[in-house]
PDB file of C-alpha atoms in Angstrom:
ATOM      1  CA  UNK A 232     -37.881  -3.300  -9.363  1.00  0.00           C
ATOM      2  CA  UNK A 233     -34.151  -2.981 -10.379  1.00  0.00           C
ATOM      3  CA  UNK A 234     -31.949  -5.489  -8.350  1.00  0.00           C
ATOM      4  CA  UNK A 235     -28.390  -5.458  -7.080  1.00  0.00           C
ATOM      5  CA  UNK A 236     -27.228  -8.931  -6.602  1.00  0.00           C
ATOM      6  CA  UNK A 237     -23.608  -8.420  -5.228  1.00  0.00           C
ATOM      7  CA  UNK A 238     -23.123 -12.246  -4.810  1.00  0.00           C
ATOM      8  CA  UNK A 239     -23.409 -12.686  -8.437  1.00  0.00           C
ATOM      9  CA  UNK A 240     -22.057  -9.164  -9.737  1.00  0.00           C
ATOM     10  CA  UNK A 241     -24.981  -8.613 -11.600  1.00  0.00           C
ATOM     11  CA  UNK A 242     -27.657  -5.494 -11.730  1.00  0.00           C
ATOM     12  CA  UNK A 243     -31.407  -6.788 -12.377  1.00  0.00           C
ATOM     13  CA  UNK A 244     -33.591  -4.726 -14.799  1.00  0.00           C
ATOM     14  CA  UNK A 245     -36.687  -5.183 -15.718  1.00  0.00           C
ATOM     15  CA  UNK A 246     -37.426  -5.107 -18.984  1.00  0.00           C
ATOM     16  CA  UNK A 247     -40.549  -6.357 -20.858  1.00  0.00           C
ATOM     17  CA  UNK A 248     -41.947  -7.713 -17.939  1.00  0.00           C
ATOM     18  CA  UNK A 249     -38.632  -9.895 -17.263  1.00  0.00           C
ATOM     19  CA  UNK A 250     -35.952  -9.563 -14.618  1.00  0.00           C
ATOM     20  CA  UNK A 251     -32.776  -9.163 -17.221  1.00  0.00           C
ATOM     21  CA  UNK A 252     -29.349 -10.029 -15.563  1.00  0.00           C
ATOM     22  CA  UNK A 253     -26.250  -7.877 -16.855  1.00  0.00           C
ATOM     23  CA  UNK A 254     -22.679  -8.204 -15.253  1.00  0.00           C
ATOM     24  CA  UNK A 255     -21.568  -5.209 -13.549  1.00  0.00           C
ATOM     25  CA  UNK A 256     -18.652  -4.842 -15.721  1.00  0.00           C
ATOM     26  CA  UNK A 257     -20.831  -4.387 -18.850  1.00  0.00           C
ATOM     27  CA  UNK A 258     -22.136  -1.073 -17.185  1.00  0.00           C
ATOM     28  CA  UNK A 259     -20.103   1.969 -17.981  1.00  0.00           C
ATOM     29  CA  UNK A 260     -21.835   4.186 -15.665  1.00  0.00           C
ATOM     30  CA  UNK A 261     -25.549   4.595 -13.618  1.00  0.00           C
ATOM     31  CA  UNK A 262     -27.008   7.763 -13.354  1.00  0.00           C
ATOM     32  CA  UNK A 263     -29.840   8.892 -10.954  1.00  0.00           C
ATOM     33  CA  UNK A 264     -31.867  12.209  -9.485  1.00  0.00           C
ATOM     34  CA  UNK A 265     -35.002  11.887  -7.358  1.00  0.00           C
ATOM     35  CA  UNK A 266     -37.731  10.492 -10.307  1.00  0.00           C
ATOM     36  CA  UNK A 267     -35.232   8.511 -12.900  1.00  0.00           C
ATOM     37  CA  UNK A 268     -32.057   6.395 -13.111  1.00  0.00           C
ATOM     38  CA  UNK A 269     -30.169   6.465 -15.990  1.00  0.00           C
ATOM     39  CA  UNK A 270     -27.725   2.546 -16.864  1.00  0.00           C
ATOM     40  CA  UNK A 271     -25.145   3.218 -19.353  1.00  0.00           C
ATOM     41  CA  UNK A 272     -23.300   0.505 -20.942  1.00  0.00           C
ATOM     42  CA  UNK A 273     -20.204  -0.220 -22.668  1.00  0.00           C
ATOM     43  CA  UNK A 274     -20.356  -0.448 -26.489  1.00  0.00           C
ATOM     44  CA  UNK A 275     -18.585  -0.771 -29.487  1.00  0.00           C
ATOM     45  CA  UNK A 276     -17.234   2.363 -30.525  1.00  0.00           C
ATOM     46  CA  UNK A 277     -16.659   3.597 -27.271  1.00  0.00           C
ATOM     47  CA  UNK A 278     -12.765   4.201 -25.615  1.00  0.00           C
ATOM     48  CA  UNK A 279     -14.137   2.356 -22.086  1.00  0.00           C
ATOM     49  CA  UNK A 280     -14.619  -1.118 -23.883  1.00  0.00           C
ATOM     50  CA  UNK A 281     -11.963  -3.282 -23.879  1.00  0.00           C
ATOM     51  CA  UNK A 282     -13.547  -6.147 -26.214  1.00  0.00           C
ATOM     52  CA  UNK A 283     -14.408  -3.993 -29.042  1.00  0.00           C
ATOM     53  CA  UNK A 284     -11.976  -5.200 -31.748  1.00  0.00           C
ATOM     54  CA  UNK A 285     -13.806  -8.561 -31.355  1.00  0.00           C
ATOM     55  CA  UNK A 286     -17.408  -7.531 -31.139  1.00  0.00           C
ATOM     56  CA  UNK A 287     -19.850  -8.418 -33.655  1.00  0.00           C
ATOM     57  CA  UNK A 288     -20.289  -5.506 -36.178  1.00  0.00           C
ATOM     58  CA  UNK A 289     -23.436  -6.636 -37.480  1.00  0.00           C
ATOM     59  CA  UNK A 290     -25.175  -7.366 -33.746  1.00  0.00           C
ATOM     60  CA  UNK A 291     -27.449  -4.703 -31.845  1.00  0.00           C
ATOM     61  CA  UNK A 292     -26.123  -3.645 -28.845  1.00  0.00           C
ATOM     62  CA  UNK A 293     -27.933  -2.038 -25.557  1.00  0.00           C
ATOM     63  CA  UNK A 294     -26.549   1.138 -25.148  1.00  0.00           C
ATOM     64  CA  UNK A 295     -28.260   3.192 -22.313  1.00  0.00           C
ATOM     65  CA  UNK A 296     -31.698   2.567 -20.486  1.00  0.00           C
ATOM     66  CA  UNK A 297     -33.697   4.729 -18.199  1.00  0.00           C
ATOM     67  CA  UNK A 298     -36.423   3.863 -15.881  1.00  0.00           C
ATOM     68  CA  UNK A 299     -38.775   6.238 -13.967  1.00  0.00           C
ATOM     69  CA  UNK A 300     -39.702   5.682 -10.453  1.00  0.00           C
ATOM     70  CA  UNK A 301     -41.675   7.395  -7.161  1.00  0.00           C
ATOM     71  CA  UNK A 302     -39.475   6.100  -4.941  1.00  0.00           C
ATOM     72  CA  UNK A 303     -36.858   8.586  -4.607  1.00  0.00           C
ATOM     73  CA  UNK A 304     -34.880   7.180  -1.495  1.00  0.00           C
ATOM     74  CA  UNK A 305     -35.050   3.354  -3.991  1.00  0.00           C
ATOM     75  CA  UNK A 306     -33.688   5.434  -6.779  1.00  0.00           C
ATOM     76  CA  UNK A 307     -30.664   6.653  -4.778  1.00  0.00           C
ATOM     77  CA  UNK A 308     -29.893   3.588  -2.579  1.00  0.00           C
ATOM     78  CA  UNK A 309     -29.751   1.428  -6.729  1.00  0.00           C
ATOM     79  CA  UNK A 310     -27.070   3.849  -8.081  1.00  0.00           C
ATOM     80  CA  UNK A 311     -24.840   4.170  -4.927  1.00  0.00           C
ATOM     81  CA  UNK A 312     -25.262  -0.138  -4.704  1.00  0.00           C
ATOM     82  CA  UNK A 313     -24.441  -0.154  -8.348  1.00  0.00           C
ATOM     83  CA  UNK A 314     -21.305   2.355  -8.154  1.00  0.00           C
ATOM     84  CA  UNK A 315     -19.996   0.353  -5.542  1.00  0.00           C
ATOM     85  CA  UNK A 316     -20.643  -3.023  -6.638  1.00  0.00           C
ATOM     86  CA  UNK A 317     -18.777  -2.025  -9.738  1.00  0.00           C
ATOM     87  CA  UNK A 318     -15.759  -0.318  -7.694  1.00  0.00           C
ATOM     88  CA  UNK A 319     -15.284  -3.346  -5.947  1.00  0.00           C
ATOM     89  CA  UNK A 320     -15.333  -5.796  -8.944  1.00  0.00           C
ATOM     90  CA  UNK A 321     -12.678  -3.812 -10.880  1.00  0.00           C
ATOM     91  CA  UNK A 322     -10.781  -3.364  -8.192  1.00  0.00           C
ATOM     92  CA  UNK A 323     -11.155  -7.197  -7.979  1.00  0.00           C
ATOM     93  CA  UNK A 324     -10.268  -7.765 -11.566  1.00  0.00           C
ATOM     94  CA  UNK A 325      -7.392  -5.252 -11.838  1.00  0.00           C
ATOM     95  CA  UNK A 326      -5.604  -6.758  -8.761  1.00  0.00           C
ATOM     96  CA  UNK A 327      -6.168 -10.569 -10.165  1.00  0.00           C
ATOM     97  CA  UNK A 328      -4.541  -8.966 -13.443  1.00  0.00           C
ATOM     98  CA  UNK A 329      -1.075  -7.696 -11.777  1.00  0.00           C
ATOM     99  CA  UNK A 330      -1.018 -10.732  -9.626  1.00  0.00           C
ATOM    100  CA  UNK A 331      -0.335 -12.695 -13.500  1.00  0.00           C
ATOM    101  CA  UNK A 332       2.329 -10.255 -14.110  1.00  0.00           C
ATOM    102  CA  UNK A 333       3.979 -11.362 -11.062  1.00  0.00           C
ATOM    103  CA  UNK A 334       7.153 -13.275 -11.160  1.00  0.00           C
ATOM    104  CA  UNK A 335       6.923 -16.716  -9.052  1.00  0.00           C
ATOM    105  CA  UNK A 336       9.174 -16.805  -5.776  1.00  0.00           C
ATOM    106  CA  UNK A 337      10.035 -19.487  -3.648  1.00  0.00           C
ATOM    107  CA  UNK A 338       8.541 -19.999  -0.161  1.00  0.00           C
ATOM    108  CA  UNK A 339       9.982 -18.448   2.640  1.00  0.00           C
ATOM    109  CA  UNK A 340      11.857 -20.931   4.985  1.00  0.00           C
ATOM    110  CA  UNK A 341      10.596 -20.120   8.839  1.00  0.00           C
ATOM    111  CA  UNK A 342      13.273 -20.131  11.793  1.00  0.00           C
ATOM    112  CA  UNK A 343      12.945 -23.197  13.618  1.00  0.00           C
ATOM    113  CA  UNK A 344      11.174 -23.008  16.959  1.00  0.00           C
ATOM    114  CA  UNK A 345      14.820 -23.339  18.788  1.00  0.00           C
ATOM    115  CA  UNK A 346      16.298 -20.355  17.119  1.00  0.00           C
ATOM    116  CA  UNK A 347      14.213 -17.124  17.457  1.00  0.00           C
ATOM    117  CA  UNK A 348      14.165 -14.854  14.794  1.00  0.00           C
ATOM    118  CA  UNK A 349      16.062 -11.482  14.538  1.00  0.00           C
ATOM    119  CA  UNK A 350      12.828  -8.907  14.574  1.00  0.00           C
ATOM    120  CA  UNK A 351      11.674  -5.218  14.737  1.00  0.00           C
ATOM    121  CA  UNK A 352       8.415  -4.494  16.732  1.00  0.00           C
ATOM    122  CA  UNK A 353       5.558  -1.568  16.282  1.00  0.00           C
ATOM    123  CA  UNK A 354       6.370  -0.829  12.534  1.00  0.00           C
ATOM    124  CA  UNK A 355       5.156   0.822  10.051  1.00  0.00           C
ATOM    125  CA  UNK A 356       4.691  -0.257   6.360  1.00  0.00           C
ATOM    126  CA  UNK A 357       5.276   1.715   3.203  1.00  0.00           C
ATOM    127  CA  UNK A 358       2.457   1.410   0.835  1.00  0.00           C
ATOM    128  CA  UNK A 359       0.208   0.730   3.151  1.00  0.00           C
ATOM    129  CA  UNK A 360      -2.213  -1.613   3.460  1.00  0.00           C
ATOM    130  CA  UNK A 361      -5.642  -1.906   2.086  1.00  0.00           C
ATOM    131  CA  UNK A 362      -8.497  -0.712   4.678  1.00  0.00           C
ATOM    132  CA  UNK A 363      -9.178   2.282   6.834  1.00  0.00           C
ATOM    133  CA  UNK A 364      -7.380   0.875   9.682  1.00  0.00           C
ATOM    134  CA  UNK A 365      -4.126   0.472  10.028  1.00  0.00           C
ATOM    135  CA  UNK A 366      -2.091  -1.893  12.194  1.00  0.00           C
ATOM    136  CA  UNK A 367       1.397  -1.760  13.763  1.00  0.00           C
ATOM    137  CA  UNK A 368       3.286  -5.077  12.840  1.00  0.00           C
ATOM    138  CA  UNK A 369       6.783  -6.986  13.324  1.00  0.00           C
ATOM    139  CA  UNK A 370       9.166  -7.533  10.394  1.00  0.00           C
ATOM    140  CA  UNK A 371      11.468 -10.752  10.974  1.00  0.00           C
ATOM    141  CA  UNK A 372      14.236 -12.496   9.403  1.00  0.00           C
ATOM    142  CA  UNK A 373      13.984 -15.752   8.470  1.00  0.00           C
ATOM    143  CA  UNK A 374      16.189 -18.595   6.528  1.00  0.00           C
ATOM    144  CA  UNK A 375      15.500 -17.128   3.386  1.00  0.00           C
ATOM    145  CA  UNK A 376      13.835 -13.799   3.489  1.00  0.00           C
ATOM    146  CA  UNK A 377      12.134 -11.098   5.519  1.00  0.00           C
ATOM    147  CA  UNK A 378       8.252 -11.507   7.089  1.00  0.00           C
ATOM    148  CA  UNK A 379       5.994  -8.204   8.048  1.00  0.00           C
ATOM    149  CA  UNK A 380       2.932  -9.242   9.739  1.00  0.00           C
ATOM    150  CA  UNK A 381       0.380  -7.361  11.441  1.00  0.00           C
ATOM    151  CA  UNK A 382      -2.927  -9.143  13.082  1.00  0.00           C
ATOM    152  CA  UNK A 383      -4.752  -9.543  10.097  1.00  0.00           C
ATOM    153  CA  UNK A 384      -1.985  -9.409   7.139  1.00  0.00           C
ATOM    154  CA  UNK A 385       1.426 -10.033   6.080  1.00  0.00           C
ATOM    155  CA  UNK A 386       4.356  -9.619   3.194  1.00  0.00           C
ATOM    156  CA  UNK A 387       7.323 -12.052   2.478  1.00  0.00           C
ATOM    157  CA  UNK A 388      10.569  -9.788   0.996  1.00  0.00           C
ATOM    158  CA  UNK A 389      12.981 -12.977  -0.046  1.00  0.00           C
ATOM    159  CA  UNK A 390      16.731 -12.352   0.420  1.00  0.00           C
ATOM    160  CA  UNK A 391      17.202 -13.202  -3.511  1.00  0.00           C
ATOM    161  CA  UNK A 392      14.472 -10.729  -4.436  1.00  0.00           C
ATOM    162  CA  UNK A 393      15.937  -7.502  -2.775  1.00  0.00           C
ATOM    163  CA  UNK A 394      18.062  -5.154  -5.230  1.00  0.00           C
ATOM    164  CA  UNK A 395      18.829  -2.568  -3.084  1.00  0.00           C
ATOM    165  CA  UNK A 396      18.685  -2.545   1.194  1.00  0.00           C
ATOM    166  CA  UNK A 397      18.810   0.876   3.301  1.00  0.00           C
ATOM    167  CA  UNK A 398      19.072   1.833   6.635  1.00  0.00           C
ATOM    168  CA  UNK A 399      18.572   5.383   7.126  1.00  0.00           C
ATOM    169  CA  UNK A 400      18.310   6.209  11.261  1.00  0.00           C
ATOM    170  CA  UNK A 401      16.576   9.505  12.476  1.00  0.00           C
ATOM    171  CA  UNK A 402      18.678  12.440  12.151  1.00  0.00           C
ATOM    172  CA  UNK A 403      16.796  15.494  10.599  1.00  0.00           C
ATOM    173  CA  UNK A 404      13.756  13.191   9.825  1.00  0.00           C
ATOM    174  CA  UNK A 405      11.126  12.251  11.847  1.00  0.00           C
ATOM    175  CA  UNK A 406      11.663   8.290  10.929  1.00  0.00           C
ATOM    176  CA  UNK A 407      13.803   5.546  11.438  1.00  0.00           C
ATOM    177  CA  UNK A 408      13.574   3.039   8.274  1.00  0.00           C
ATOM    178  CA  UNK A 409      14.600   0.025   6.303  1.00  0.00           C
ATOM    179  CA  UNK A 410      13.854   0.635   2.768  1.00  0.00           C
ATOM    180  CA  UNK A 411      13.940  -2.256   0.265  1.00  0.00           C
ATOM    181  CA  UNK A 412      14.084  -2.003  -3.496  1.00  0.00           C
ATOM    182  CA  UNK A 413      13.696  -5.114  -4.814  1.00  0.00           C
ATOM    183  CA  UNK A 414      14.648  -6.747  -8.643  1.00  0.00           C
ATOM    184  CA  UNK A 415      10.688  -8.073  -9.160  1.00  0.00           C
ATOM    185  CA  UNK A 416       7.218  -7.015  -8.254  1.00  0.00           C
ATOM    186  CA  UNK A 417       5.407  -7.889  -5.207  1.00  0.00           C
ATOM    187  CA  UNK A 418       1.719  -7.377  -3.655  1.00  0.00           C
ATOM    188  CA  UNK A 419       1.654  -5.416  -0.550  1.00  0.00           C
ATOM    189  CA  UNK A 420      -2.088  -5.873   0.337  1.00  0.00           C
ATOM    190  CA  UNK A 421      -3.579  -5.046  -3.356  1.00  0.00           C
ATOM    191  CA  UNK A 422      -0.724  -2.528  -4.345  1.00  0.00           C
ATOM    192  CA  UNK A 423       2.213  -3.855  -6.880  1.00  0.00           C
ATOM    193  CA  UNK A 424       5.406  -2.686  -5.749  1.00  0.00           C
ATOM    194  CA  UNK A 425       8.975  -2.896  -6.334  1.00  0.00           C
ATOM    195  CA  UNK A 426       9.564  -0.464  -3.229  1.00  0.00           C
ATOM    196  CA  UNK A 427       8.725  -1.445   0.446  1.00  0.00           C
ATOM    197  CA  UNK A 428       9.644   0.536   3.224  1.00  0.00           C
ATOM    198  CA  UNK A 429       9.603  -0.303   6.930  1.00  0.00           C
ATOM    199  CA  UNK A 430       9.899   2.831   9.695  1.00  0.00           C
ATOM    200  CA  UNK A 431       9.298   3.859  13.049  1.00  0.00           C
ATOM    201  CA  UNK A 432       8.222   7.949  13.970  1.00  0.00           C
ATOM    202  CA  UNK A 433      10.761   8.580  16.149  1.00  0.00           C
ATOM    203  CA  UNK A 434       8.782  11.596  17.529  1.00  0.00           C
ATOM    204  CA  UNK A 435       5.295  12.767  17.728  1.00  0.00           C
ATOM    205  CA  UNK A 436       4.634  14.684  14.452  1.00  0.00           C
ATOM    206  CA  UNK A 437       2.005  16.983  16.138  1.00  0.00           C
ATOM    207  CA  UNK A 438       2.863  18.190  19.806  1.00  0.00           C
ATOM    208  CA  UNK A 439       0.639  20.192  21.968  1.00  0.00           C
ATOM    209  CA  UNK A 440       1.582  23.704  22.528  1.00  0.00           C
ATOM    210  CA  UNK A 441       0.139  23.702  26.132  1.00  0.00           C
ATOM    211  CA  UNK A 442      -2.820  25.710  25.593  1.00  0.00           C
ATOM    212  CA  UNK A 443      -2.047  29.668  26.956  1.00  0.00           C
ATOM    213  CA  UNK A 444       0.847  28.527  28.737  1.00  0.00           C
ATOM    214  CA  UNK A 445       4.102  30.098  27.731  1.00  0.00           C
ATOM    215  CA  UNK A 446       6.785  27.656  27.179  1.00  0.00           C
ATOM    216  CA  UNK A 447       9.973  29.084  28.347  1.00  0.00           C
ATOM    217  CA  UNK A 448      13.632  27.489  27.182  1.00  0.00           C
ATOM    218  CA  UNK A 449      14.300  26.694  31.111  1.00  0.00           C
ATOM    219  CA  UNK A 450      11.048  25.049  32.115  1.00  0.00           C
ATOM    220  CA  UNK A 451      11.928  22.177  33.481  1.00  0.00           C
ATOM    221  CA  UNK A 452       8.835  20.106  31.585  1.00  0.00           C
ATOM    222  CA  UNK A 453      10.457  21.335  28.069  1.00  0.00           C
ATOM    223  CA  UNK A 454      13.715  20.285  29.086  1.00  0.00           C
ATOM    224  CA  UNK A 455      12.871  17.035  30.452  1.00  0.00           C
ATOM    225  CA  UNK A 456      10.417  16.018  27.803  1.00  0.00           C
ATOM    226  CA  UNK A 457      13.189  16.836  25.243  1.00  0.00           C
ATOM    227  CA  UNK A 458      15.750  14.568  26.976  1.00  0.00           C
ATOM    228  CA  UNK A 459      12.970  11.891  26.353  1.00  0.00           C
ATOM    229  CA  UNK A 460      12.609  12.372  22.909  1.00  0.00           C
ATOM    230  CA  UNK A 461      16.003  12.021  22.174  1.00  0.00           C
ATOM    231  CA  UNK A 462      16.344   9.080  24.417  1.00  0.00           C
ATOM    232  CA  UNK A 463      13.424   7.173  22.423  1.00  0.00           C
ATOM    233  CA  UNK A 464      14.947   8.309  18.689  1.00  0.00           C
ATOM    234  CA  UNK A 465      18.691   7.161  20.098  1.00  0.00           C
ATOM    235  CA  UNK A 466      16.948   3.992  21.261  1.00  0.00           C
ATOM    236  CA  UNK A 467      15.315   3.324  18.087  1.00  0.00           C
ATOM    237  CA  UNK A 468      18.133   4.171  16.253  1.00  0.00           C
ATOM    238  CA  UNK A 469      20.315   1.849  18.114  1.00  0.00           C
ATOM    239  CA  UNK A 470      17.719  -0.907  17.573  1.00  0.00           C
ATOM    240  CA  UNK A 471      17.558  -0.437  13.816  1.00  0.00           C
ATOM    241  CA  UNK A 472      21.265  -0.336  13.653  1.00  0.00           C
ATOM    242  CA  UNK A 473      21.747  -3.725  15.374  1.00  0.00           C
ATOM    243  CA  UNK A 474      19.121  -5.234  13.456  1.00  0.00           C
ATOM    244  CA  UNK A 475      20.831  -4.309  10.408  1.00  0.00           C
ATOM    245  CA  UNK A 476      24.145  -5.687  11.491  1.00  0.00           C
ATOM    246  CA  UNK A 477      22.899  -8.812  12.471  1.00  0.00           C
ATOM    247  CA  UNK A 478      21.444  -9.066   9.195  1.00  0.00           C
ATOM    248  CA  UNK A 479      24.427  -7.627   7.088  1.00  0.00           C
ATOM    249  CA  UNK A 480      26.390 -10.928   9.181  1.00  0.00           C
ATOM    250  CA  UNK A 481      23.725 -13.289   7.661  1.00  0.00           C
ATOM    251  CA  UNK A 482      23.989 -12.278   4.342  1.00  0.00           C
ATOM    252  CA  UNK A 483      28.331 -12.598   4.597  1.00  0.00           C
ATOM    253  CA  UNK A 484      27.146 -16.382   4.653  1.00  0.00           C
ATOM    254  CA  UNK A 485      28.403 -18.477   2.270  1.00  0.00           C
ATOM    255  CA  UNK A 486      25.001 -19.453   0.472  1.00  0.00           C
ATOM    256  CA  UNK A 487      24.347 -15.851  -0.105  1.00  0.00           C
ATOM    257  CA  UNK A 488      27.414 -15.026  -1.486  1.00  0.00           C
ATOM    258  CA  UNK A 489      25.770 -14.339  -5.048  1.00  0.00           C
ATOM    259  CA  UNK A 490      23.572 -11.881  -3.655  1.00  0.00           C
ATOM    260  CA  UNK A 491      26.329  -9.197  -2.712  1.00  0.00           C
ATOM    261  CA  UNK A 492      24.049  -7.621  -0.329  1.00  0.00           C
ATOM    262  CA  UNK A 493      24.440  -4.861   2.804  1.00  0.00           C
ATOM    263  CA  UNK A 494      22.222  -2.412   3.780  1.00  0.00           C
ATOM    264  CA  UNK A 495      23.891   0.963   2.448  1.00  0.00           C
ATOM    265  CA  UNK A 496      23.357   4.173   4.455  1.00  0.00           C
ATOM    266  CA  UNK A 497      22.838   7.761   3.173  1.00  0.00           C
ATOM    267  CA  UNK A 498      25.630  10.007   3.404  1.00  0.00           C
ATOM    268  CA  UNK A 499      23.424  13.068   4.488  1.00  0.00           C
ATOM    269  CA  UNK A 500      27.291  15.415   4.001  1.00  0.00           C
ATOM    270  CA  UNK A 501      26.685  14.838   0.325  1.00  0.00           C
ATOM    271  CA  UNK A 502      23.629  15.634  -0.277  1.00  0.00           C
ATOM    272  CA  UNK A 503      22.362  17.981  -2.339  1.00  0.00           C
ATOM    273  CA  UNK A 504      18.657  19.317  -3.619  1.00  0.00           C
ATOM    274  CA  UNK A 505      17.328  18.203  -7.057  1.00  0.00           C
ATOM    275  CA  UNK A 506      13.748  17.543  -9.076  1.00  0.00           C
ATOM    276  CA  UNK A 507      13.715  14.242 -10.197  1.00  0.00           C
ATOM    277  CA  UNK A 508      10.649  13.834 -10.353  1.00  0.00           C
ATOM    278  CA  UNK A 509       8.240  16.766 -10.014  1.00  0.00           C
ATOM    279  CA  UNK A 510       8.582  18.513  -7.349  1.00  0.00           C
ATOM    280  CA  UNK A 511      12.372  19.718  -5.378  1.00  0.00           C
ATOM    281  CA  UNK A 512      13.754  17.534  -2.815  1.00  0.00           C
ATOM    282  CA  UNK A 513      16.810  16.883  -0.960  1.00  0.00           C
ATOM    283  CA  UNK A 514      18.752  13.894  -2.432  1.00  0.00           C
ATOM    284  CA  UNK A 515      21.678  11.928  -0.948  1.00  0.00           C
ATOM    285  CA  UNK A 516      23.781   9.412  -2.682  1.00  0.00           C
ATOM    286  CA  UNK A 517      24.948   5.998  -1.156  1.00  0.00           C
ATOM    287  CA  UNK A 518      27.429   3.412  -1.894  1.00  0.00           C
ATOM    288  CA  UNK A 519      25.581   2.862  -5.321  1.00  0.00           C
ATOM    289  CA  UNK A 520      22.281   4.908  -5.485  1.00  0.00           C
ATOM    290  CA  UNK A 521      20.713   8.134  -5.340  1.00  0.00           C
ATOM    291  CA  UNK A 522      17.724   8.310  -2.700  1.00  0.00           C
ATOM    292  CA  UNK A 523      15.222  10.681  -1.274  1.00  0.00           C
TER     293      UNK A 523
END
């Protein structure tokens, strides 16, 4: 009977009357319909292996195998195992890769007990993390850098890492942010990133409509649930902004005086609609960059 063991990384096959082990990673593909499964390995000669400049020419290599079987629920249950098994170890392998690429940082230096940190509470993160659910956190400023941490994860942004800093408060969007571009790569989760982004919705992006009901421009429910939403986006607006200041006075200190950093600001009276990319979008400059 073919075998998954996903402690190992290995699929089991039995061939000759022996249970033969082969790494997930050798497998290019598994195929299956109710009576047969199809394996499909990687082989010289093929674009998918990476090894095949230093294969042996003169060797035999396994190239596909196919088994028969009664079991039709068996036969589905192996290839959705061995799909995900093998999702999971490249996944694996390609974030171990970019963590190599990565350029070593110091530590970050914690605020003593005695002297609480400046902080932001109920953020978001830009890229998300890894996982189907998704956590609020608090970003924080420490001696020597910046810590996001939710319940279960966290990211260090280091002062002497960050290229770029923006504060761009709520006006026609429907977010408050801090947006970091930074001179190196760091892991956010499993993403690589030179971009990290840190925001607030200042409003529900989906409202309810009431049902039937008619909203009218004097009901005194649309009028007072306006005044609310603009009292929470001033709020977080005002919070951002301080935040921001208080940092912009910590980096006037003299041991960051090499890093000539301040969080810019948009200047939304300048802006102007472009394609830099793909697709059109409204661009404003700052101090020193172009954003969107």
């Amino acid at each position: 009977m073919i075998t998954v063991d996903h402690k190992s990384d290995a699929v089991l096959l039995p061939i000759y009357g022996r249970m033969v082990p082969f790494n997930v990673t050798t497998i290019r593909t598994v195929l299956g319909n109710q009576n047969t499964i199809r394996v499909i390995f990687n082989v010289p000669g093929t674009h998918l292996n990476p090894n095949d400049s230093l294969t042996n020419k003169d060797a035999i290599y396994l190239k596909e195998v196919s088994f028969r079987t009664k079991d039709s629920r068996h036969s589905s249950d192996v290839v959705q195992q061995v799909k995900s098994l093998r999702r999971k170890v490249m996944a694996r392998e390609s974030e171990r890769a970019e963590r190599t690429s990565l350029v070593n940082q110091e530590k970050l230096q914690i605020a003593r007990n005695n002297s609480k940190p400046l902080s932001l509470s109920n953020l978001w993160i830009r890229p998300p993390f890894s996982g189907r659910k998704k956590n609020r956190g608090t970003l924080e400023a420490h001696v020597n850098g910046f810590r996001y941490s939710t319940t279960n994860e966290r990211v260090d942004v280091l002062f002497a890492n960050i290229k770029h800093a923006f504060f761009q408060p709520a006006e026609k969007e429907m977010t408050t942010l801090l947006h970091f571009h930074l001179h190196n790569h760091i892991m956010v989760g499993t993403k690589k990133t030179k971009d990290v982004q840190f925001y607030v919705e200042v409003m529900d992006v989906v409202q309810s409509l009431g049902g039937r009901r008619r909203s009218s421009a004097y009901d005194a429910d649309e009028i007072v649930e306006e005044q609310r939403e603009r009292d929470r986006k001033n709020k977080i607006n005002m919070d951002f902004n301080h935040f921001a200041n208080q940092v912009n006075d910590v980096w006037q200190l003299p041991q960051f005086a090499s890093l000539s950093l301040e969080f810019d600001q948009p200047l939304r009276e300048f802006g102007f609609n472009g394609v830099p990319h793909k697709t059109s979008t409204f661009i404003i400059p700052t101090s020193s960059c172009l954003v969107s």
